Amino acid sequence: MSTPLSNLPPIDSLTYEQALAELETLVGSLESEQQTLTEAIALFERGQALAQHCVSLLDQAELKVQQLTSSGLTDFTPAE
Amino acid sequence: MAQLPLFSPTLASACSVTDLTRYLRDLLESDELLQDVWVQGEISNFSRPASGHLYFTIKDKGASLRCVMWRNNALRLAAMPRDGEAIEAHGVISIYEVGGQYQLYADLIRSAGEGALYQQFLRLKARLEAEGLFAPERKRPIPPWPQSLGIVTSPTGAALRDILHTLQRRYPLLQVYLAPTSVQGDDAPPGIVAALQALNQRVQPDVILLARGGGSIEDLWAFNDERVARAIAASSAPVICGVGHETDFTIADFVADLRAPTPTAAAELATPDQLELREAVQGLSERLERSMQSNLNATRWSFSALHHRFQQQSPRTRLQTGRQHLDELSHRAILGMLHSQQLHKAQLTALQHRLAALSPQGVLQRGYAIVATPAGQIVHSTQQAHPGDALTVQVSDGAFPVRVDNSSKLPNNG
């Protein structure tokens, strides 16, 4: 992978789509390219963290609903 | 009026009521207009017995028409007609022979305004279609993973509840923006237009759901409004339209980038399923582990190959090789030494033999003797021996004394 790992954004700041897209690229490069062992281990660890991040985003996600009003946005709680 | 053969005076007997009625029935049923007719009027004497068939009368100021609707058609009605309701009924005119009554066998009933609305719908649809508003190339793709989603619907309707449940179940990562509006009545079309514009201008969602639950065609009429159609076409975000039930088609459905049969289906079409997302992550995790494993295996393999080569070069191996060489050399040295010893031994023996051959002892053993003076001088010559001299004679195994005979005539002395 061309970007040095140290230049990548912190995983906590990634959205689900960003994390999954990076994971896909990372797995692809780990599968196809020759890295040094150190690089491979760093990629592997980042990959695991990305996968874990994706899963925990899904686990913790609560639909955020906001309503457009004339003055701005307000949280919307649907009536059950 | 031309005389009918049935009533010919030449016939001997009158025809039966049944024959006459059948004749009339055939006559009515052979008339194309009467076999495909819409009649409008007000319902009265409505009844629905246990059989499920509907019986009623349609009347206006001047006349009334008996009607029947069979159960299978009645089951398809969206709403039961009521007495006093202005309706339009479609069907065929025929005769109920037992009662001797002509009546309408209805297969469709719609409320009176519906026909005009439908004509209006068809005209608008044709016009917008001619303008290219429904063209497939205008349809924008729905993003597979929207991050934000706008909803244009009533804040109190079942449609919103269904949509929010579906979104929470499938894709809870979404940011949802609700642009509430009425979806029914005269203020619905401008309300829907304003909601679409507000979403596009203020929050720019990745996709917009335009939704309403089921209802009568009048209830859904706002979605056949030209202003709504043009607002959908002008939306920056792609619009998924989920209005009414599966069988309801509105102009909004045709203009929208995607048509969903129901509000719930619209929410499903707008979002990926989180089960699929989890499977995708799982699949990537497995590929990650496999490729790391194979990377480690390759590294391990090349390490052990290298390690083997390294060991070949290590001092210990070199030492062992040297030691082995040394062993070999010393073995060869010992062998060589032994060999040379034997050689020397043989030479020595030979020398000893030669030496022994030269030794006076050997001569003595052959019988010779050595004569010496008491002073130890060997007597080589008669000159050295004088009568009376004591001499020593050495033979092979020892020595004994002798004395030169006094009478001896020694050649050199005499």
JSON list of N, CA and C in Angstrom, two decimals, chain A residues 15-17 20 23-24 26-28 30-31 35 37 40-41 44 47-48 51 54-55 57-59 61-69 72-73 76 78-80, chain B residues 145 147 155 160-161 164-165 167-168 171-180 198-199 202-203 274 277-278 280-281 284-285 287-289 291-292 295-296 299:
[
{"chain": "A", "resi": 15, "resn": "THR", "atom": "N", "xyz": [-15.72, 7.00, 9.13]},
{"chain": "A", "resi": 15, "resn": "THR", "atom": "CA", "xyz": [-17.10, 6.53, 9.02]},
{"chain": "A", "resi": 15, "resn": "THR", "atom": "C", "xyz": [-17.04, 5.06, 8.63]},
{"chain": "A", "resi": 16, "resn": "TYR", "atom": "N", "xyz": [-18.20, 4.43, 8.71]},
{"chain": "A", "resi": 16, "resn": "TYR", "atom": "CA", "xyz": [-18.26, 3.01, 8.35]},
{"chain": "A", "resi": 16, "resn": "TYR", "atom": "C", "xyz": [-17.76, 2.79, 6.93]},
{"chain": "A", "resi": 17, "resn": "GLU", "atom": "N", "xyz": [-18.23, 3.64, 6.01]},
{"chain": "A", "resi": 17, "resn": "GLU", "atom": "CA", "xyz": [-17.87, 3.45, 4.60]},
{"chain": "A", "resi": 17, "resn": "GLU", "atom": "C", "xyz": [-16.37, 3.64, 4.39]},
{"chain": "A", "resi": 20, "resn": "LEU", "atom": "N", "xyz": [-14.53, 0.64, 5.86]},
{"chain": "A", "resi": 20, "resn": "LEU", "atom": "CA", "xyz": [-14.68, -0.57, 5.04]},
{"chain": "A", "resi": 20, "resn": "LEU", "atom": "C", "xyz": [-13.89, -0.44, 3.75]},
{"chain": "A", "resi": 23, "resn": "LEU", "atom": "N", "xyz": [-10.32, -0.94, 4.51]},
{"chain": "A", "resi": 23, "resn": "LEU", "atom": "CA", "xyz": [-10.09, -2.36, 4.81]},
{"chain": "A", "resi": 23, "resn": "LEU", "atom": "C", "xyz": [-9.98, -3.16, 3.52]},
{"chain": "A", "resi": 24, "resn": "GLU", "atom": "N", "xyz": [-10.86, -2.84, 2.57]},
{"chain": "A", "resi": 24, "resn": "GLU", "atom": "CA", "xyz": [-10.83, -3.56, 1.29]},
{"chain": "A", "resi": 24, "resn": "GLU", "atom": "C", "xyz": [-9.51, -3.33, 0.56]},
{"chain": "A", "resi": 26, "resn": "LEU", "atom": "N", "xyz": [-6.70, -2.40, 1.86]},
{"chain": "A", "resi": 26, "resn": "LEU", "atom": "CA", "xyz": [-5.62, -2.96, 2.66]},
{"chain": "A", "resi": 26, "resn": "LEU", "atom": "C", "xyz": [-5.51, -4.47, 2.45]},
{"chain": "A", "resi": 27, "resn": "VAL", "atom": "N", "xyz": [-6.65, -5.15, 2.49]},
{"chain": "A", "resi": 27, "resn": "VAL", "atom": "CA", "xyz": [-6.63, -6.61, 2.29]},
{"chain": "A", "resi": 27, "resn": "VAL", "atom": "C", "xyz": [-6.11, -6.93, 0.90]},
{"chain": "A", "resi": 28, "resn": "GLY", "atom": "N", "xyz": [-6.57, -6.14, -0.09]},
{"chain": "A", "resi": 28, "resn": "GLY", "atom": "CA", "xyz": [-6.12, -6.36, -1.45]},
{"chain": "A", "resi": 28, "resn": "GLY", "atom": "C", "xyz": [-4.61, -6.23, -1.57]},
{"chain": "A", "resi": 30, "resn": "LEU", "atom": "N", "xyz": [-2.39, -6.47, 0.88]},
{"chain": "A", "resi": 30, "resn": "LEU", "atom": "CA", "xyz": [-1.73, -7.52, 1.66]},
{"chain": "A", "resi": 30, "resn": "LEU", "atom": "C", "xyz": [-1.72, -8.82, 0.87]},
{"chain": "A", "resi": 31, "resn": "GLU", "atom": "N", "xyz": [-2.76, -9.03, 0.08]},
{"chain": "A", "resi": 31, "resn": "GLU", "atom": "CA", "xyz": [-2.86, -10.27, -0.69]},
{"chain": "A", "resi": 31, "resn": "GLU", "atom": "C", "xyz": [-1.94, -10.26, -1.91]},
{"chain": "A", "resi": 35, "resn": "GLN", "atom": "N", "xyz": [5.32, -7.26, 1.13]},
{"chain": "A", "resi": 35, "resn": "GLN", "atom": "CA", "xyz": [5.74, -6.29, 2.13]},
{"chain": "A", "resi": 35, "resn": "GLN", "atom": "C", "xyz": [6.82, -6.93, 2.99]},
{"chain": "A", "resi": 37, "resn": "LEU", "atom": "N", "xyz": [8.06, -7.97, 6.68]},
{"chain": "A", "resi": 37, "resn": "LEU", "atom": "CA", "xyz": [7.25, -8.54, 7.75]},
{"chain": "A", "resi": 37, "resn": "LEU", "atom": "C", "xyz": [6.70, -7.45, 8.65]},
{"chain": "A", "resi": 40, "resn": "ALA", "atom": "N", "xyz": [3.84, -5.84, 6.90]},
{"chain": "A", "resi": 40, "resn": "ALA", "atom": "CA", "xyz": [2.69, -6.74, 6.85]},
{"chain": "A", "resi": 40, "resn": "ALA", "atom": "C", "xyz": [2.00, -6.79, 8.20]},
{"chain": "A", "resi": 41, "resn": "ILE", "atom": "N", "xyz": [2.78, -6.86, 9.25]},
{"chain": "A", "resi": 41, "resn": "ILE", "atom": "CA", "xyz": [2.17, -6.93, 10.59]},
{"chain": "A", "resi": 41, "resn": "ILE", "atom": "C", "xyz": [1.43, -5.63, 10.90]},
{"chain": "A", "resi": 44, "resn": "PHE", "atom": "N", "xyz": [-1.74, -5.69, 8.98]},
{"chain": "A", "resi": 44, "resn": "PHE", "atom": "CA", "xyz": [-2.66, -6.65, 9.58]},
{"chain": "A", "resi": 44, "resn": "PHE", "atom": "C", "xyz": [-3.33, -6.05, 10.81]},
{"chain": "A", "resi": 47, "resn": "GLY", "atom": "N", "xyz": [-5.77, -3.47, 9.81]},
{"chain": "A", "resi": 47, "resn": "GLY", "atom": "CA", "xyz": [-6.93, -4.14, 9.22]},
{"chain": "A", "resi": 47, "resn": "GLY", "atom": "C", "xyz": [-7.86, -4.68, 10.28]},
{"chain": "A", "resi": 48, "resn": "GLN", "atom": "N", "xyz": [-7.27, -5.31, 11.30]},
{"chain": "A", "resi": 48, "resn": "GLN", "atom": "CA", "xyz": [-8.11, -5.85, 12.38]},
{"chain": "A", "resi": 48, "resn": "GLN", "atom": "C", "xyz": [-8.84, -4.73, 13.11]},
{"chain": "A", "resi": 51, "resn": "ALA", "atom": "N", "xyz": [-11.74, -3.54, 10.92]},
{"chain": "A", "resi": 51, "resn": "ALA", "atom": "CA", "xyz": [-12.88, -4.46, 10.95]},
{"chain": "A", "resi": 51, "resn": "ALA", "atom": "C", "xyz": [-13.64, -4.32, 12.26]},
{"chain": "A", "resi": 54, "resn": "CYS", "atom": "N", "xyz": [-15.70, -1.17, 12.22]},
{"chain": "A", "resi": 54, "resn": "CYS", "atom": "CA", "xyz": [-16.92, -1.34, 11.43]},
{"chain": "A", "resi": 54, "resn": "CYS", "atom": "C", "xyz": [-18.00, -2.04, 12.25]},
{"chain": "A", "resi": 55, "resn": "VAL", "atom": "N", "xyz": [-17.61, -3.15, 12.89]},
{"chain": "A", "resi": 55, "resn": "VAL", "atom": "CA", "xyz": [-18.59, -3.93, 13.65]},
{"chain": "A", "resi": 55, "resn": "VAL", "atom": "C", "xyz": [-19.14, -3.12, 14.81]},
{"chain": "A", "resi": 57, "resn": "LEU", "atom": "N", "xyz": [-19.30, 0.10, 15.06]},
{"chain": "A", "resi": 57, "resn": "LEU", "atom": "CA", "xyz": [-20.17, 1.17, 14.56]},
{"chain": "A", "resi": 57, "resn": "LEU", "atom": "C", "xyz": [-21.57, 0.64, 14.34]},
{"chain": "A", "resi": 58, "resn": "LEU", "atom": "N", "xyz": [-21.65, -0.58, 13.75]},
{"chain": "A", "resi": 58, "resn": "LEU", "atom": "CA", "xyz": [-22.98, -1.17, 13.50]},
{"chain": "A", "resi": 58, "resn": "LEU", "atom": "C", "xyz": [-23.66, -1.53, 14.82]},
{"chain": "A", "resi": 59, "resn": "ASP", "atom": "N", "xyz": [-22.87, -2.05, 15.76]},
{"chain": "A", "resi": 59, "resn": "ASP", "atom": "CA", "xyz": [-23.45, -2.46, 17.04]},
{"chain": "A", "resi": 59, "resn": "ASP", "atom": "C", "xyz": [-24.04, -1.26, 17.79]},
{"chain": "A", "resi": 61, "resn": "ALA", "atom": "N", "xyz": [-24.83, 1.74, 16.55]},
{"chain": "A", "resi": 61, "resn": "ALA", "atom": "CA", "xyz": [-25.54, 2.76, 15.80]},
{"chain": "A", "resi": 61, "resn": "ALA", "atom": "C", "xyz": [-27.00, 2.90, 16.24]},
{"chain": "A", "resi": 62, "resn": "GLU", "atom": "N", "xyz": [-27.40, 4.12, 16.40]},
{"chain": "A", "resi": 62, "resn": "GLU", "atom": "CA", "xyz": [-28.80, 4.46, 16.64]},
{"chain": "A", "resi": 62, "resn": "GLU", "atom": "C", "xyz": [-29.17, 5.45, 15.56]},
{"chain": "A", "resi": 63, "resn": "LEU", "atom": "N", "xyz": [-30.26, 5.18, 14.89]},
{"chain": "A", "resi": 63, "resn": "LEU", "atom": "CA", "xyz": [-30.71, 6.08, 13.84]},
{"chain": "A", "resi": 63, "resn": "LEU", "atom": "C", "xyz": [-30.85, 7.50, 14.40]},
{"chain": "A", "resi": 64, "resn": "LYS", "atom": "N", "xyz": [-30.21, 8.47, 13.75]},
{"chain": "A", "resi": 64, "resn": "LYS", "atom": "CA", "xyz": [-30.35, 9.86, 14.19]},
{"chain": "A", "resi": 64, "resn": "LYS", "atom": "C", "xyz": [-31.38, 10.54, 13.30]},
{"chain": "A", "resi": 65, "resn": "VAL", "atom": "N", "xyz": [-32.44, 11.00, 13.91]},
{"chain": "A", "resi": 65, "resn": "VAL", "atom": "CA", "xyz": [-33.50, 11.63, 13.13]},
{"chain": "A", "resi": 65, "resn": "VAL", "atom": "C", "xyz": [-33.64, 13.09, 13.55]},
{"chain": "A", "resi": 66, "resn": "GLN", "atom": "N", "xyz": [-33.52, 13.98, 12.59]},
{"chain": "A", "resi": 66, "resn": "GLN", "atom": "CA", "xyz": [-33.72, 15.40, 12.88]},
{"chain": "A", "resi": 66, "resn": "GLN", "atom": "C", "xyz": [-34.80, 15.94, 11.96]},
{"chain": "A", "resi": 67, "resn": "GLN", "atom": "N", "xyz": [-35.51, 16.89, 12.49]},
{"chain": "A", "resi": 67, "resn": "GLN", "atom": "CA", "xyz": [-36.63, 17.45, 11.74]},
{"chain": "A", "resi": 67, "resn": "GLN", "atom": "C", "xyz": [-36.29, 18.86, 11.29]},
{"chain": "A", "resi": 68, "resn": "LEU", "atom": "N", "xyz": [-36.60, 19.14, 10.04]},
{"chain": "A", "resi": 68, "resn": "LEU", "atom": "CA", "xyz": [-36.40, 20.49, 9.53]},
{"chain": "A", "resi": 68, "resn": "LEU", "atom": "C", "xyz": [-37.53, 21.38, 10.02]},
{"chain": "A", "resi": 69, "resn": "THR", "atom": "N", "xyz": [-37.16, 22.44, 10.69]},
{"chain": "A", "resi": 69, "resn": "THR", "atom": "CA", "xyz": [-38.17, 23.41, 11.10]},
{"chain": "A", "resi": 69, "resn": "THR", "atom": "C", "xyz": [-37.80, 24.75, 10.50]},
{"chain": "A", "resi": 72, "resn": "GLY", "atom": "N", "xyz": [-34.55, 25.84, 12.05]},
{"chain": "A", "resi": 72, "resn": "GLY", "atom": "CA", "xyz": [-33.34, 25.02, 11.95]},
{"chain": "A", "resi": 72, "resn": "GLY", "atom": "C", "xyz": [-33.67, 23.55, 12.03]},
{"chain": "A", "resi": 73, "resn": "LEU", "atom": "N", "xyz": [-32.82, 22.81, 12.77]},
{"chain": "A", "resi": 73, "resn": "LEU", "atom": "CA", "xyz": [-33.03, 21.37, 12.92]},
{"chain": "A", "resi": 73, "resn": "LEU", "atom": "C", "xyz": [-33.33, 21.06, 14.37]},
{"chain": "A", "resi": 76, "resn": "PHE", "atom": "N", "xyz": [-35.92, 14.63, 16.38]},
{"chain": "A", "resi": 76, "resn": "PHE", "atom": "CA", "xyz": [-37.27, 14.15, 16.16]},
{"chain": "A", "resi": 76, "resn": "PHE", "atom": "C", "xyz": [-37.42, 12.78, 16.81]},
{"chain": "A", "resi": 78, "resn": "PRO", "atom": "N", "xyz": [-40.07, 9.82, 17.01]},
{"chain": "A", "resi": 78, "resn": "PRO", "atom": "CA", "xyz": [-41.34, 9.40, 16.42]},
{"chain": "A", "resi": 78, "resn": "PRO", "atom": "C", "xyz": [-42.30, 8.92, 17.51]},
{"chain": "A", "resi": 79, "resn": "ALA", "atom": "N", "xyz": [-43.56, 9.25, 17.35]},
{"chain": "A", "resi": 79, "resn": "ALA", "atom": "CA", "xyz": [-44.59, 8.77, 18.27]},
{"chain": "A", "resi": 79, "resn": "ALA", "atom": "C", "xyz": [-44.80, 7.29, 18.00]},
{"chain": "A", "resi": 80, "resn": "GLU", "atom": "N", "xyz": [-44.84, 6.50, 19.09]},
{"chain": "A", "resi": 80, "resn": "GLU", "atom": "CA", "xyz": [-45.04, 5.05, 18.91]},
{"chain": "A", "resi": 80, "resn": "GLU", "atom": "C", "xyz": [-46.49, 4.72, 18.82]},
{"chain": "B", "resi": 145, "resn": "TRP", "atom": "N", "xyz": [-24.60, 3.28, -0.31]},
{"chain": "B", "resi": 145, "resn": "TRP", "atom": "CA", "xyz": [-24.45, 3.51, 1.13]},
{"chain": "B", "resi": 145, "resn": "TRP", "atom": "C", "xyz": [-24.66, 4.97, 1.44]},
{"chain": "B", "resi": 147, "resn": "GLN", "atom": "N", "xyz": [-25.16, 8.28, 3.47]},
{"chain": "B", "resi": 147, "resn": "GLN", "atom": "CA", "xyz": [-24.86, 8.66, 4.86]},
{"chain": "B", "resi": 147, "resn": "GLN", "atom": "C", "xyz": [-26.00, 9.47, 5.45]},
{"chain": "B", "resi": 155, "resn": "PRO", "atom": "N", "xyz": [-45.60, 13.88, 9.40]},
{"chain": "B", "resi": 155, "resn": "PRO", "atom": "CA", "xyz": [-44.90, 13.51, 10.63]},
{"chain": "B", "resi": 155, "resn": "PRO", "atom": "C", "xyz": [-45.72, 12.58, 11.51]},
{"chain": "B", "resi": 160, "resn": "LEU", "atom": "N", "xyz": [-44.29, 7.10, 8.01]},
{"chain": "B", "resi": 160, "resn": "LEU", "atom": "CA", "xyz": [-43.05, 7.54, 8.65]},
{"chain": "B", "resi": 160, "resn": "LEU", "atom": "C", "xyz": [-42.59, 6.49, 9.66]},
{"chain": "B", "resi": 161, "resn": "ARG", "atom": "N", "xyz": [-43.53, 5.98, 10.44]},
{"chain": "B", "resi": 161, "resn": "ARG", "atom": "CA", "xyz": [-43.17, 4.97, 11.45]},
{"chain": "B", "resi": 161, "resn": "ARG", "atom": "C", "xyz": [-42.56, 3.74, 10.76]},
{"chain": "B", "resi": 164, "resn": "LEU", "atom": "N", "xyz": [-39.01, 4.59, 9.48]},
{"chain": "B", "resi": 164, "resn": "LEU", "atom": "CA", "xyz": [-37.99, 4.71, 10.53]},
{"chain": "B", "resi": 164, "resn": "LEU", "atom": "C", "xyz": [-37.65, 3.34, 11.11]},
{"chain": "B", "resi": 165, "resn": "HIS", "atom": "N", "xyz": [-38.66, 2.47, 11.29]},
{"chain": "B", "resi": 165, "resn": "HIS", "atom": "CA", "xyz": [-38.38, 1.11, 11.77]},
{"chain": "B", "resi": 165, "resn": "HIS", "atom": "C", "xyz": [-37.47, 0.37, 10.80]},
{"chain": "B", "resi": 167, "resn": "LEU", "atom": "N", "xyz": [-35.42, 1.62, 8.55]},
{"chain": "B", "resi": 167, "resn": "LEU", "atom": "CA", "xyz": [-34.07, 2.20, 8.50]},
{"chain": "B", "resi": 167, "resn": "LEU", "atom": "C", "xyz": [-33.26, 1.77, 9.72]},
{"chain": "B", "resi": 168, "resn": "GLN", "atom": "N", "xyz": [-33.89, 1.79, 10.89]},
{"chain": "B", "resi": 168, "resn": "GLN", "atom": "CA", "xyz": [-33.18, 1.40, 12.12]},
{"chain": "B", "resi": 168, "resn": "GLN", "atom": "C", "xyz": [-32.74, -0.07, 12.03]},
{"chain": "B", "resi": 171, "resn": "TYR", "atom": "N", "xyz": [-30.09, -0.15, 8.55]},
{"chain": "B", "resi": 171, "resn": "TYR", "atom": "CA", "xyz": [-28.92, 0.71, 8.35]},
{"chain": "B", "resi": 171, "resn": "TYR", "atom": "C", "xyz": [-28.92, 1.83, 9.37]},
{"chain": "B", "resi": 172, "resn": "PRO", "atom": "N", "xyz": [-28.67, 1.53, 10.63]},
{"chain": "B", "resi": 172, "resn": "PRO", "atom": "CA", "xyz": [-28.80, 2.54, 11.69]},
{"chain": "B", "resi": 172, "resn": "PRO", "atom": "C", "xyz": [-27.69, 3.59, 11.66]},
{"chain": "B", "resi": 173, "resn": "LEU", "atom": "N", "xyz": [-26.74, 3.46, 10.71]},
{"chain": "B", "resi": 173, "resn": "LEU", "atom": "CA", "xyz": [-25.67, 4.46, 10.63]},
{"chain": "B", "resi": 173, "resn": "LEU", "atom": "C", "xyz": [-26.15, 5.77, 10.00]},
{"chain": "B", "resi": 174, "resn": "LEU", "atom": "N", "xyz": [-27.37, 5.75, 9.51]},
{"chain": "B", "resi": 174, "resn": "LEU", "atom": "CA", "xyz": [-27.88, 6.89, 8.75]},
{"chain": "B", "resi": 174, "resn": "LEU", "atom": "C", "xyz": [-28.14, 8.13, 9.61]},
{"chain": "B", "resi": 175, "resn": "GLN", "atom": "N", "xyz": [-27.90, 9.28, 9.00]},
{"chain": "B", "resi": 175, "resn": "GLN", "atom": "CA", "xyz": [-28.44, 10.54, 9.52]},
{"chain": "B", "resi": 175, "resn": "GLN", "atom": "C", "xyz": [-29.73, 10.81, 8.74]},
{"chain": "B", "resi": 176, "resn": "VAL", "atom": "N", "xyz": [-30.83, 10.91, 9.45]},
{"chain": "B", "resi": 176, "resn": "VAL", "atom": "CA", "xyz": [-32.13, 11.08, 8.79]},
{"chain": "B", "resi": 176, "resn": "VAL", "atom": "C", "xyz": [-32.63, 12.52, 9.00]},
{"chain": "B", "resi": 177, "resn": "TYR", "atom": "N", "xyz": [-33.08, 13.13, 7.93]},
{"chain": "B", "resi": 177, "resn": "TYR", "atom": "CA", "xyz": [-33.69, 14.46, 8.01]},
{"chain": "B", "resi": 177, "resn": "TYR", "atom": "C", "xyz": [-35.14, 14.34, 7.59]},
{"chain": "B", "resi": 178, "resn": "LEU", "atom": "N", "xyz": [-36.02, 14.71, 8.51]},
{"chain": "B", "resi": 178, "resn": "LEU", "atom": "CA", "xyz": [-37.45, 14.67, 8.19]},
{"chain": "B", "resi": 178, "resn": "LEU", "atom": "C", "xyz": [-37.91, 16.07, 7.79]},
{"chain": "B", "resi": 179, "resn": "ALA", "atom": "N", "xyz": [-38.50, 16.16, 6.60]},
{"chain": "B", "resi": 179, "resn": "ALA", "atom": "CA", "xyz": [-39.13, 17.41, 6.18]},
{"chain": "B", "resi": 179, "resn": "ALA", "atom": "C", "xyz": [-40.63, 17.16, 6.21]},
{"chain": "B", "resi": 180, "resn": "PRO", "atom": "N", "xyz": [-41.27, 17.53, 7.32]},
{"chain": "B", "resi": 180, "resn": "PRO", "atom": "CA", "xyz": [-42.68, 17.18, 7.47]},
{"chain": "B", "resi": 180, "resn": "PRO", "atom": "C", "xyz": [-43.57, 18.01, 6.55]},
{"chain": "B", "resi": 198, "resn": "ALA", "atom": "N", "xyz": [-36.54, 22.37, 0.63]},
{"chain": "B", "resi": 198, "resn": "ALA", "atom": "CA", "xyz": [-35.84, 22.64, 1.90]},
{"chain": "B", "resi": 198, "resn": "ALA", "atom": "C", "xyz": [-34.74, 21.59, 2.11]},
{"chain": "B", "resi": 199, "resn": "LEU", "atom": "N", "xyz": [-35.04, 20.33, 1.85]},
{"chain": "B", "resi": 199, "resn": "LEU", "atom": "CA", "xyz": [-34.02, 19.28, 2.02]},
{"chain": "B", "resi": 199, "resn": "LEU", "atom": "C", "xyz": [-32.83, 19.54, 1.12]},
{"chain": "B", "resi": 202, "resn": "ARG", "atom": "N", "xyz": [-31.00, 22.92, 2.30]},
{"chain": "B", "resi": 202, "resn": "ARG", "atom": "CA", "xyz": [-30.47, 23.09, 3.65]},
{"chain": "B", "resi": 202, "resn": "ARG", "atom": "C", "xyz": [-29.59, 21.94, 4.13]},
{"chain": "B", "resi": 203, "resn": "VAL", "atom": "N", "xyz": [-29.89, 20.69, 3.75]},
{"chain": "B", "resi": 203, "resn": "VAL", "atom": "CA", "xyz": [-29.09, 19.58, 4.30]},
{"chain": "B", "resi": 203, "resn": "VAL", "atom": "C", "xyz": [-28.48, 18.69, 3.23]},
{"chain": "B", "resi": 274, "resn": "GLN", "atom": "N", "xyz": [-27.81, -4.28, 7.05]},
{"chain": "B", "resi": 274, "resn": "GLN", "atom": "CA", "xyz": [-26.62, -4.38, 7.91]},
{"chain": "B", "resi": 274, "resn": "GLN", "atom": "C", "xyz": [-26.12, -5.82, 8.03]},
{"chain": "B", "resi": 277, "resn": "LEU", "atom": "N", "xyz": [-23.73, -6.01, 5.43]},
{"chain": "B", "resi": 277, "resn": "LEU", "atom": "CA", "xyz": [-22.55, -5.23, 5.81]},
{"chain": "B", "resi": 277, "resn": "LEU", "atom": "C", "xyz": [-21.67, -6.04, 6.75]},
{"chain": "B", "resi": 278, "resn": "ARG", "atom": "N", "xyz": [-22.33, -6.70, 7.72]},
{"chain": "B", "resi": 278, "resn": "ARG", "atom": "CA", "xyz": [-21.55, -7.50, 8.68]},
{"chain": "B", "resi": 278, "resn": "ARG", "atom": "C", "xyz": [-20.86, -8.66, 7.96]},
{"chain": "B", "resi": 280, "resn": "ALA", "atom": "N", "xyz": [-19.89, -8.65, 4.90]},
{"chain": "B", "resi": 280, "resn": "ALA", "atom": "CA", "xyz": [-18.77, -8.08, 4.12]},
{"chain": "B", "resi": 280, "resn": "ALA", "atom": "C", "xyz": [-17.56, -7.88, 5.02]},
{"chain": "B", "resi": 281, "resn": "VAL", "atom": "N", "xyz": [-17.78, -7.35, 6.22]},
{"chain": "B", "resi": 281, "resn": "VAL", "atom": "CA", "xyz": [-16.67, -7.13, 7.16]},
{"chain": "B", "resi": 281, "resn": "VAL", "atom": "C", "xyz": [-16.06, -8.47, 7.55]},
{"chain": "B", "resi": 284, "resn": "LEU", "atom": "N", "xyz": [-13.93, -9.84, 4.80]},
{"chain": "B", "resi": 284, "resn": "LEU", "atom": "CA", "xyz": [-12.65, -9.13, 4.70]},
{"chain": "B", "resi": 284, "resn": "LEU", "atom": "C", "xyz": [-11.72, -9.52, 5.84]},
{"chain": "B", "resi": 285, "resn": "SER", "atom": "N", "xyz": [-12.30, -9.71, 7.04]},
{"chain": "B", "resi": 285, "resn": "SER", "atom": "CA", "xyz": [-11.48, -10.14, 8.18]},
{"chain": "B", "resi": 285, "resn": "SER", "atom": "C", "xyz": [-10.84, -11.48, 7.89]},
{"chain": "B", "resi": 287, "resn": "ARG", "atom": "N", "xyz": [-10.19, -12.78, 4.94]},
{"chain": "B", "resi": 287, "resn": "ARG", "atom": "CA", "xyz": [-9.14, -12.62, 3.92]},
{"chain": "B", "resi": 287, "resn": "ARG", "atom": "C", "xyz": [-7.89, -12.01, 4.56]},
{"chain": "B", "resi": 288, "resn": "LEU", "atom": "N", "xyz": [-8.10, -11.07, 5.48]},
{"chain": "B", "resi": 288, "resn": "LEU", "atom": "CA", "xyz": [-6.98, -10.42, 6.17]},
{"chain": "B", "resi": 288, "resn": "LEU", "atom": "C", "xyz": [-6.15, -11.47, 6.91]},
{"chain": "B", "resi": 289, "resn": "GLU", "atom": "N", "xyz": [-6.84, -12.35, 7.66]},
{"chain": "B", "resi": 289, "resn": "GLU", "atom": "CA", "xyz": [-6.13, -13.36, 8.44]},
{"chain": "B", "resi": 289, "resn": "GLU", "atom": "C", "xyz": [-5.40, -14.34, 7.52]},
{"chain": "B", "resi": 291, "resn": "SER", "atom": "N", "xyz": [-4.31, -13.85, 4.45]},
{"chain": "B", "resi": 291, "resn": "SER", "atom": "CA", "xyz": [-3.15, -13.30, 3.75]},
{"chain": "B", "resi": 291, "resn": "SER", "atom": "C", "xyz": [-2.01, -13.07, 4.74]},
{"chain": "B", "resi": 292, "resn": "MET", "atom": "N", "xyz": [-2.35, -12.70, 6.00]},
{"chain": "B", "resi": 292, "resn": "MET", "atom": "CA", "xyz": [-1.30, -12.54, 7.01]},
{"chain": "B", "resi": 292, "resn": "MET", "atom": "C", "xyz": [-0.64, -13.89, 7.27]},
{"chain": "B", "resi": 295, "resn": "ASN", "atom": "N", "xyz": [1.54, -14.78, 4.44]},
{"chain": "B", "resi": 295, "resn": "ASN", "atom": "CA", "xyz": [2.72, -13.92, 4.51]},
{"chain": "B", "resi": 295, "resn": "ASN", "atom": "C", "xyz": [3.70, -14.45, 5.55]},
{"chain": "B", "resi": 296, "resn": "LEU", "atom": "N", "xyz": [3.16, -14.82, 6.73]},
{"chain": "B", "resi": 296, "resn": "LEU", "atom": "CA", "xyz": [4.01, -15.36, 7.79]},
{"chain": "B", "resi": 296, "resn": "LEU", "atom": "C", "xyz": [4.66, -16.66, 7.35]},
{"chain": "B", "resi": 299, "resn": "THR", "atom": "N", "xyz": [7.42, -15.90, 5.01]},
{"chain": "B", "resi": 299, "resn": "THR", "atom": "CA", "xyz": [8.56, -15.34, 5.74]},
{"chain": "B", "resi": 299, "resn": "THR", "atom": "C", "xyz": [9.31, -16.43, 6.48]}
]
